[in-house]
Each structure stands twice: as C-alpha cells, then as structure tokens.
Amino acid sequence: MSFPPLVEPADELTIDEVRRYSRHLIIPDVGMSGQKRLKNAKVLVIGAGGLGSPALLYLAAAGVGTIGIAEFDEVDESNLQRQIIHGQSDIGKSKAVSAKESIAEANPYVNVVLHEGRLDNDNVMEVFRGYDLIVDGTDNFATRYMVNDAAYFLGIPYVWGSIYRFDGQASVFAPTLSDDAPCYRCLYPEPPPPGMVPSCAEGGVLGVLCSAIGSIQVNEGIKLLTGIGDPLVGKLMIYDALEMEYRKLKVRKDPNCALCGEHATVTELIDYETFCGAVSDEAAEAAAGSTISVGTLEHMLKEREEGSRDFVLVDVREPNEFEINRIPGSVLIPKGDFLNGSALEQLPTVDSGTQIVMHCKTGVRSAETLAIVKGAGYGDAVHVGGGVVAWVNQIDPSQPAY
Ligand SMILES: [Zn+2]
C-alpha cells in the first residue's frame, strides 16, 4: 500500500544543497521534489541511544530539514559499544547535546531542536506537536505505549523499532493514515508481565544490530515523508542477526483495539508506569519490608565472616553477568531455576533456619524470586535494593559496571 507524501516540498534547494544531495537527486523516485520534501520535513527522534544514534545520523545526512531529539540522559562509557553518534570525549555529556554536535558535523544545513526533559504525560503532547513524523528509539514499554497513544491523538505517523541481543523488530504505526492501518496496541494490546522481558541493560544487545534496525526506521521514514514505495504499515519486520534472516508478518488492525478500535476505551493519556508495572504485584508485596540496602548487606557479610551470623547470598542473574562483576560471597542461581522449581533444591531447607538473601542487577528480578522463596516458606528472606549496580557504585567501585 502506498501513501501520499507527508510533507509538501520546500521552495528551493540552494546550490550547496544540490551538490550535497546529488546522489539522491539523480534517483528518479526521489529527485528534486523528494529532496525538497525532506528539506521541509520535521522529524522527532525519541532517544539518542542504540536506535537513535544511527537514525539521527542518517536522517541528518539525508537532508531532513528539522530534526528534534527527545533525550534526557547522559553519555556513559557502556553506551559507546553501539551508540555511534557519541564518542569518548562525550562521556558525561548530555546525549542530546552530543548528538546535536555530531549532526552539525554530518550536515550543517539541518536545524536541530533539543527536548532534554524526560518525556511524560505532562509534556509529551507539547513536544510532539508540529512534527510530521516520529522515529521511536525508546527502550521501555511505558514510554512505547505513551508514544503510541500521543502520536495517535495528534495524528502523527511513527516508525517503531526494538532490539534485544541478536533480534530486532520494526514497523510503522499510522492508524490516522488509513482505516486499515494498525497501531502498536493492535500488535501488543498489553505489555508483557513485569520482569518477563529483560531490557538491553539487563540482557545485552549486539551493537551492530542497532544500525540494522535504526536504518530500517530511517528508510521507512524517508518513504513516508516523500511518498515513495510501500512502507511497513500493517507489517512487522523481524530480523534475526544470527540466522541473517528478515521476515515480514502481516499486522492487522484490531477492531477491538483500546486506542484505535471502534469502541476505544483509551481516549486520553493514561498512567503508563502503572499500566506496565515496574514489578508484578506479587513481587512488590514480597519486597515490601523485605528489602535491604547494600550498606546493610556489607555489614551482614562482615558478621557472617566473624561467625556471628548465617545466611546464603543468592545472585539470580545469568552466568554471563556473574562473570562481569559480583558481590563477594554470593552463589549464582539464575532466576530461571526459581521459575522451574529446581532452585529450591539448591537452597538450605526451611527447617535449617538459614536466611536467604537475594540480589540481581538492579532489584527487579530478585523481587520476583523473593516472592517465590517466600511462597516456599522462607519467611525471613530478603532482597537487596539496587542490586549489584548499587554494590559497585556505593561499596566497591573497583569492579566494572555494565
Ligand atoms: Zn490500535
């Protein structure tokens, strides 16, 4: 299905611009009119991270006249394995500013607008308003649903992408462009159960995967802005980097979609944090009153060494993570072993009275496993708030963070 161009052409290109974009201008489908449309286009990229980095650089190089960057974070050393718009000297700097500087170097004819506040219900409509297209490079479900809903309310099409380890997905959600076009909620009516889908920070991502998906997002964006080709509307692109395989699935509009269906129940922005839930109800209940700080844990470990206290410290992360850093004296039993029940055989019995102390990277997974061991009868079990990240930050900065 093809669509009319999202943007009217600019009046003219300067001589410098004609020279710069000549390889576009000689493609008949793009030509002078397509390039003028790109010049007139206003595209908002959400996140200057894994997907945003290649997307921003290619949008800029392509000659998109106005590029907005919504990003509140700062550049961290662990970003540089994939976030190629930032460099070594940008560590500690605002990602939005760092991205703007790289764009100025890639193409000085682009006007860059920074939105450096964290996107939330109070500002999202104001930030989005006026853009022709949105490229979504967010990494969490709460923001994805908010982007989807706000874009729908404002009638702005957007290109969505997601990445995890070796797998990527991309699609175009534009229910206001056509009656058959689905939205993100048509594909994913509900977020996954909290804790079931790890983030890239928890599970890792192959750096180069970002460019595969980010460039698909720009590719689809250029097609929509200039009205060429057959964009990924109503289609989900799935990329498997290990098999080197692209598959395309049909995504139908859900007539019962809570947002774009016939009897919509979501008619304004909702509370997305609650909708997606940082942790499940069971985990939140287990963690209430049973969460200790890394400072307390350090004290407990000293007492254990002196023989005045007995407990087992269980690290519920994956073996790869355990290789990177660990809290001394911990034993590794990955969360999956708690889900399948085999972990309980590896723990001291409830009758032994030995306390169970659990931790993971940040405290989300250990809250889930805490609910399981409490359910198995370990009433005095606790977990460590902030996990190994807090341990490295506050107790042992000599260990690498990830
Ligand atoms: Zn929908």
Short mmCIF file of N, CA and C and ligand atoms in Angstrom, two decimals, residues 148 152 175 181-187 252-254 256-261, ligand 1:
data_model
loop_
_atom_site.label_atom_id
_atom_site.label_comp_id
_atom_site.label_asym_id
_atom_site.label_seq_id
_atom_site.Cartn_x
_atom_site.Cartn_y
_atom_site.Cartn_z
N ASN A 148 2.89 5.79 21.44
CA ASN A 148 1.84 5.30 20.54
C ASN A 148 0.56 6.12 20.72
N TYR A 152 -1.06 8.95 18.17
CA TYR A 152 -2.41 8.71 17.63
C TYR A 152 -3.31 9.92 17.88
N PRO A 175 -2.30 4.74 12.30
CA PRO A 175 -3.73 4.48 12.15
C PRO A 175 -4.50 5.67 11.59
N ALA A 181 -4.88 0.69 8.90
CA ALA A 181 -3.54 0.72 9.49
C ALA A 181 -3.60 0.52 11.01
N PRO A 182 -2.85 -0.47 11.53
CA PRO A 182 -2.88 -0.74 12.97
C PRO A 182 -2.01 0.22 13.76
N CYS A 183 -2.18 0.20 15.08
CA CYS A 183 -1.29 0.92 15.99
C CYS A 183 -0.49 -0.10 16.80
N TYR A 184 0.40 0.39 17.66
CA TYR A 184 1.22 -0.52 18.48
C TYR A 184 0.35 -1.39 19.38
N ARG A 185 -0.75 -0.81 19.87
CA ARG A 185 -1.64 -1.58 20.75
C ARG A 185 -2.38 -2.68 19.99
N CYS A 186 -2.59 -2.51 18.67
CA CYS A 186 -3.21 -3.58 17.88
C CYS A 186 -2.29 -4.80 17.86
N LEU A 187 -0.97 -4.54 17.81
CA LEU A 187 0.02 -5.62 17.79
C LEU A 187 0.27 -6.16 19.20
N ARG A 252 -2.67 -6.94 11.47
CA ARG A 252 -3.99 -6.39 11.15
C ARG A 252 -4.41 -5.39 12.21
N LYS A 253 -5.22 -4.46 11.75
CA LYS A 253 -5.82 -3.55 12.72
C LYS A 253 -6.80 -4.36 13.57
N ASP A 254 -6.75 -4.14 14.89
CA ASP A 254 -7.65 -4.85 15.80
C ASP A 254 -8.91 -4.00 15.97
N ASN A 256 -11.09 -4.25 17.98
CA ASN A 256 -11.37 -4.03 19.40
C ASN A 256 -10.23 -3.30 20.12
N CYS A 257 -9.30 -2.74 19.35
CA CYS A 257 -8.16 -2.04 19.96
C CYS A 257 -8.66 -0.97 20.93
N ALA A 258 -8.02 -0.94 22.12
CA ALA A 258 -8.44 0.02 23.15
C ALA A 258 -8.21 1.46 22.72
N LEU A 259 -7.30 1.66 21.74
CA LEU A 259 -6.99 3.04 21.31
C LEU A 259 -7.65 3.38 19.98
N CYS A 260 -7.38 2.55 18.94
CA CYS A 260 -7.83 2.94 17.61
C CYS A 260 -9.02 2.10 17.13
N GLY A 261 -9.59 1.25 18.02
CA GLY A 261 -10.73 0.42 17.65
C GLY A 261 -12.05 1.19 17.66
ZN ZN B 1 -4.81 0.03 17.60
#
